[in-house]
Amino acid sequence: MFDIEEELKKLPSRPGCYLMHDEKDEIIYVGKAISLKNRVRQYFQSGYKKSVKIERMVSHIRRFEYIVTDSEMEALILECNLIKEHRPKYNTMLMDDKSYPYIKVTLGEVYPRVLFSHTLKKDKSKYFGPYTSAGAVKDTLELIRKIYRLRTCNRNLPRDTGKERPCLNHHIHQCDAPCQGYITPEEYRQSVDKAMDLLNGNYGNVLNMLKDKMFECSDALEFEKAAEYKELIASVRKVAEKQKITGDDGEDRDVIAMARDKEDVVVQVFFIRNGKLIGRDHFFFENVEDEDDAKVTEEFIKQFYAGTPFIPREIMLQYSIDEEELIEEWLSDKRGSKVRLLVPQKGKKEKLVELAAKNASMVLTKDKERIKREEGRTIGAVKELSALLGIPIAYRIEAFDISNISGTNSVGSMIVYEKGKPLKNDYRKFKIKTVIGPNDYASMEEVLTRRFGHGIREREANEAKHIDEELGSFTKFPDLLMMDGGRGQVNIALKVLETYGLDIPVCGMVKDDNHNTRGLYYNNKEIPIDRQSECFKLITRIQDEAHRFAIEFHRKLRSKGQVHSILDDIEGIGPARRKALLRAFTSVENIREASIEELQAVDTMNEAAAVNVYNFFRRED
């Protein structure tokens, strides 16, 4: 039995984090303290003034635990990680975990590429961004390829120079074909440098260059080429218009301001890179009652920058925060150089913060109802589903389905929904390997065994190597498993989970005679669902998506089987050698008639492969 008064006496006077648990043993609040003893005791002192929200939270506390750290900085980092992992009910929570795209220039390669990137890594590449619009990134990449003709392929150059024909991009004049040695590394690097100059926002040089070429073509009566350059000039101006000049210092900075009403808070962020506004985004907070503006700003900074890899040199704020020095130290450590928090009082910087605040107010006013409807469709539906089943909020849901025709080409699909939205990067496909014939139960058992077995092995490997990194899709286990079926499929899932010692709720999506969802099978009983509810609509979307993903994979395998080549049956002949042989001899009949020496002369072939091909067709004869 946990005796709160006795445990309070044992608290150390050291920095650390504390976790409050309720009657269901769920973590409902996470905090940090310079002195755990002083801070945690305050929650239970009758004379200590507490907000209404904290009073309500304290009434639900049944036990607490704490983690001691060596410094307040370590406590801050741990608090950010614990809040992100557990999403406690009474913490002020950022509702949107967003990630932003980057443009990556692979400077570690002899012939660098300019690529779309979802992550920022510490490697030899140079990154531009983050950008708030994936569409804007793709437009910029397309523009760079048209102007500077940089490669997009993943060939290892110069090692693979001349081994394959140039791709379509070369023929449509969007690549100078370094894969053929048509351009030297030095000449190619000049184009890369010009592309990076454009990414830095220096559009004048490229506009002048394009105008000169347009006039040259026009003077030479090459009007089609002149029109192409005119279109490129329009594209450059379109990209340039999206970047508003905010200063001539070329700095990276974020501008953070907020707006609120009685119920909601919107935080607006302007992203300024190299002195130019490249995008903006807004975020919604929940559990903000009794929290002042400075506290909400502080919580936003901790949660937002704990999850984003890029930290600018300067962060401009609307309000001063209490832990300014500590947070500056934390951000500087993450960035690797000094980061400054600033509340501007006058001039252009103050006007920029004011503009961000006005934008936040507009979002709050105009988008409030739309955002609430979207929240109802997504996280609201998840909460409704969790309450229906009587489980903690299922932020991550995984659903599985099996697809085959008379037992052939059997496949399994795993789809993932997080906070009521599909997380397509975590979708996975499975070819059924151990089951012969149309046995959906056995196929499902194989899929689930592979899914959780793989996840557990990866977790154990990470722990053994003391790896502290974001887990992959298999190592992240769901809060709820949803099976495309009733009792039978649910029991299969429970059997697999029991084998691995996992305690994850499992429910089946039960269909009626018309193949429409009618309810959920959970804990040995069928639970009816209101067909008009957002919960029902979410379940239907999940079920349809799992089925679509499985069918799509199954069709792909069938189409591959229909174009199967006899060459695929020869030992040592894979896709590359098959293509090389057909390119050299034009038909299987000509390959059949070729000698070992002729076969060996084909690119990628060696003597052993040539002998295998030769003997294969002689056995056929």
PDB file of C-alpha atoms in Angstrom, residues 31-150:
ATOM      1  CA  GLY A  31       6.980  17.677 -13.684  1.00  0.00           C
ATOM      2  CA  LYS A  32      10.568  18.585 -12.876  1.00  0.00           C
ATOM      3  CA  ALA A  33      12.149  20.249  -9.872  1.00  0.00           C
ATOM      4  CA  ILE A  34      15.438  21.647  -8.608  1.00  0.00           C
ATOM      5  CA  SER A  35      14.535  20.013  -5.293  1.00  0.00           C
ATOM      6  CA  LEU A  36      12.163  17.064  -5.506  1.00  0.00           C
ATOM      7  CA  LYS A  37      11.519  17.233  -1.769  1.00  0.00           C
ATOM      8  CA  ASN A  38      10.301  20.843  -1.819  1.00  0.00           C
ATOM      9  CA  ARG A  39       8.368  20.707  -5.079  1.00  0.00           C
ATOM     10  CA  VAL A  40       6.424  17.464  -4.644  1.00  0.00           C
ATOM     11  CA  ARG A  41       5.484  18.259  -1.028  1.00  0.00           C
ATOM     12  CA  GLN A  42       3.838  21.506  -2.182  1.00  0.00           C
ATOM     13  CA  TYR A  43       1.121  19.571  -4.035  1.00  0.00           C
ATOM     14  CA  PHE A  44      -0.096  18.050  -0.762  1.00  0.00           C
ATOM     15  CA  GLN A  45       0.211  21.115   1.515  1.00  0.00           C
ATOM     16  CA  SER A  46      -3.193  22.601   2.309  1.00  0.00           C
ATOM     17  CA  GLY A  47      -1.784  26.100   2.722  1.00  0.00           C
ATOM     18  CA  TYR A  48      -0.076  26.160  -0.676  1.00  0.00           C
ATOM     19  CA  LYS A  49      -2.097  28.051  -3.299  1.00  0.00           C
ATOM     20  CA  LYS A  50      -2.914  25.829  -6.287  1.00  0.00           C
ATOM     21  CA  SER A  51      -4.844  26.401  -9.511  1.00  0.00           C
ATOM     22  CA  VAL A  52      -8.217  24.738 -10.094  1.00  0.00           C
ATOM     23  CA  LYS A  53      -6.642  22.316 -12.570  1.00  0.00           C
ATOM     24  CA  ILE A  54      -3.879  21.314 -10.147  1.00  0.00           C
ATOM     25  CA  GLU A  55      -6.401  20.917  -7.313  1.00  0.00           C
ATOM     26  CA  ARG A  56      -8.373  18.556  -9.538  1.00  0.00           C
ATOM     27  CA  MET A  57      -5.209  16.663 -10.492  1.00  0.00           C
ATOM     28  CA  VAL A  58      -4.104  16.267  -6.854  1.00  0.00           C
ATOM     29  CA  SER A  59      -7.505  14.791  -5.956  1.00  0.00           C
ATOM     30  CA  HIS A  60      -6.774  11.895  -8.346  1.00  0.00           C
ATOM     31  CA  ILE A  61      -3.203  11.149  -7.190  1.00  0.00           C
ATOM     32  CA  ARG A  62      -2.869   7.722  -5.581  1.00  0.00           C
ATOM     33  CA  ARG A  63       0.892   7.397  -5.779  1.00  0.00           C
ATOM     34  CA  PHE A  64       3.939   9.130  -7.234  1.00  0.00           C
ATOM     35  CA  GLU A  65       7.379   8.121  -8.369  1.00  0.00           C
ATOM     36  CA  TYR A  66      10.489  10.152  -9.093  1.00  0.00           C
ATOM     37  CA  ILE A  67      13.733   9.976 -11.036  1.00  0.00           C
ATOM     38  CA  VAL A  68      16.785  11.736  -9.643  1.00  0.00           C
ATOM     39  CA  THR A  69      19.102  13.550 -12.074  1.00  0.00           C
ATOM     40  CA  ASP A  70      22.522  15.143 -11.695  1.00  0.00           C
ATOM     41  CA  SER A  71      21.370  18.605 -12.760  1.00  0.00           C
ATOM     42  CA  GLU A  72      18.345  20.743 -13.519  1.00  0.00           C
ATOM     43  CA  MET A  73      19.330  20.549 -17.213  1.00  0.00           C
ATOM     44  CA  GLU A  74      19.066  16.738 -17.145  1.00  0.00           C
ATOM     45  CA  ALA A  75      15.723  17.066 -15.370  1.00  0.00           C
ATOM     46  CA  LEU A  76      14.452  19.378 -18.140  1.00  0.00           C
ATOM     47  CA  ILE A  77      15.490  16.959 -20.890  1.00  0.00           C
ATOM     48  CA  LEU A  78      13.963  14.002 -19.033  1.00  0.00           C
ATOM     49  CA  GLU A  79      10.717  15.928 -18.443  1.00  0.00           C
ATOM     50  CA  CYS A  80      10.399  16.679 -22.185  1.00  0.00           C
ATOM     51  CA  ASN A  81      10.932  13.028 -23.060  1.00  0.00           C
ATOM     52  CA  LEU A  82       8.497  11.729 -20.424  1.00  0.00           C
ATOM     53  CA  ILE A  83       5.745  14.154 -21.466  1.00  0.00           C
ATOM     54  CA  LYS A  84       6.171  13.177 -25.107  1.00  0.00           C
ATOM     55  CA  GLU A  85       6.059   9.460 -24.250  1.00  0.00           C
ATOM     56  CA  HIS A  86       3.162   9.421 -21.762  1.00  0.00           C
ATOM     57  CA  ARG A  87       1.122  12.523 -22.789  1.00  0.00           C
ATOM     58  CA  PRO A  88      -0.226  12.984 -19.229  1.00  0.00           C
ATOM     59  CA  LYS A  89      -3.783  14.198 -18.840  1.00  0.00           C
ATOM     60  CA  TYR A  90      -2.997  17.250 -16.686  1.00  0.00           C
ATOM     61  CA  ASN A  91       0.094  18.541 -18.472  1.00  0.00           C
ATOM     62  CA  THR A  92      -0.361  21.440 -20.868  1.00  0.00           C
ATOM     63  CA  MET A  93      -0.119  19.497 -24.115  1.00  0.00           C
ATOM     64  CA  LEU A  94       0.839  20.508 -27.622  1.00  0.00           C
ATOM     65  CA  MET A  95      -1.830  18.803 -29.726  1.00  0.00           C
ATOM     66  CA  ASP A  96       0.058  18.589 -33.040  1.00  0.00           C
ATOM     67  CA  ASP A  97       3.308  16.628 -33.433  1.00  0.00           C
ATOM     68  CA  LYS A  98       4.428  17.943 -36.796  1.00  0.00           C
ATOM     69  CA  SER A  99       7.541  17.203 -38.802  1.00  0.00           C
ATOM     70  CA  TYR A 100       8.908  19.434 -41.523  1.00  0.00           C
ATOM     71  CA  PRO A 101      10.678  18.642 -44.793  1.00  0.00           C
ATOM     72  CA  TYR A 102      14.206  19.716 -45.686  1.00  0.00           C
ATOM     73  CA  ILE A 103      16.184  19.999 -48.900  1.00  0.00           C
ATOM     74  CA  LYS A 104      19.344  17.901 -48.679  1.00  0.00           C
ATOM     75  CA  VAL A 105      22.459  18.441 -50.820  1.00  0.00           C
ATOM     76  CA  THR A 106      24.655  15.327 -50.645  1.00  0.00           C
ATOM     77  CA  LEU A 107      28.030  17.087 -50.599  1.00  0.00           C
ATOM     78  CA  GLY A 108      29.738  13.867 -49.490  1.00  0.00           C
ATOM     79  CA  GLU A 109      29.295  12.491 -53.031  1.00  0.00           C
ATOM     80  CA  VAL A 110      31.544  13.225 -56.020  1.00  0.00           C
ATOM     81  CA  TYR A 111      28.409  14.163 -57.976  1.00  0.00           C
ATOM     82  CA  PRO A 112      26.058  15.579 -55.296  1.00  0.00           C
ATOM     83  CA  ARG A 113      22.290  15.291 -55.511  1.00  0.00           C
ATOM     84  CA  VAL A 114      19.610  17.722 -54.297  1.00  0.00           C
ATOM     85  CA  LEU A 115      16.921  15.698 -52.532  1.00  0.00           C
ATOM     86  CA  PHE A 116      13.719  15.931 -50.504  1.00  0.00           C
ATOM     87  CA  SER A 117      14.425  14.843 -46.918  1.00  0.00           C
ATOM     88  CA  HIS A 118      12.098  14.145 -43.991  1.00  0.00           C
ATOM     89  CA  THR A 119      14.942  14.244 -41.453  1.00  0.00           C
ATOM     90  CA  LEU A 120      18.013  16.297 -40.630  1.00  0.00           C
ATOM     91  CA  LYS A 121      21.072  14.180 -39.876  1.00  0.00           C
ATOM     92  CA  LYS A 122      24.639  14.882 -38.835  1.00  0.00           C
ATOM     93  CA  ASP A 123      26.403  13.777 -42.007  1.00  0.00           C
ATOM     94  CA  LYS A 124      28.415  15.323 -44.835  1.00  0.00           C
ATOM     95  CA  SER A 125      25.307  16.725 -46.510  1.00  0.00           C
ATOM     96  CA  LYS A 126      24.089  20.307 -46.323  1.00  0.00           C
ATOM     97  CA  TYR A 127      20.464  20.858 -45.322  1.00  0.00           C
ATOM     98  CA  PHE A 128      18.153  23.754 -46.161  1.00  0.00           C
ATOM     99  CA  GLY A 129      14.959  24.385 -44.228  1.00  0.00           C
ATOM    100  CA  PRO A 130      12.876  23.298 -42.437  1.00  0.00           C
ATOM    101  CA  TYR A 131      10.057  24.223 -44.808  1.00  0.00           C
ATOM    102  CA  THR A 132       6.393  24.243 -43.848  1.00  0.00           C
ATOM    103  CA  SER A 133       5.140  23.141 -47.270  1.00  0.00           C
ATOM    104  CA  ALA A 134       6.161  19.871 -48.899  1.00  0.00           C
ATOM    105  CA  GLY A 135       4.644  21.192 -52.115  1.00  0.00           C
ATOM    106  CA  ALA A 136       6.943  24.238 -52.063  1.00  0.00           C
ATOM    107  CA  VAL A 137       9.944  21.947 -51.552  1.00  0.00           C
ATOM    108  CA  LYS A 138       8.970  19.807 -54.549  1.00  0.00           C
ATOM    109  CA  ASP A 139       8.448  22.914 -56.710  1.00  0.00           C
ATOM    110  CA  THR A 140      11.902  24.174 -55.738  1.00  0.00           C
ATOM    111  CA  LEU A 141      13.538  20.812 -56.470  1.00  0.00           C
ATOM    112  CA  GLU A 142      11.865  20.617 -59.881  1.00  0.00           C
ATOM    113  CA  LEU A 143      13.051  24.145 -60.668  1.00  0.00           C
ATOM    114  CA  ILE A 144      16.655  23.320 -59.668  1.00  0.00           C
ATOM    115  CA  ARG A 145      16.693  20.212 -61.857  1.00  0.00           C
ATOM    116  CA  LYS A 146      15.400  22.125 -64.862  1.00  0.00           C
ATOM    117  CA  ILE A 147      17.926  24.936 -64.481  1.00  0.00           C
ATOM    118  CA  TYR A 148      21.048  23.142 -63.249  1.00  0.00           C
ATOM    119  CA  ARG A 149      20.474  19.601 -64.605  1.00  0.00           C
ATOM    120  CA  LEU A 150      21.564  17.770 -61.451  1.00  0.00           C
TER     121      LEU A 150
END
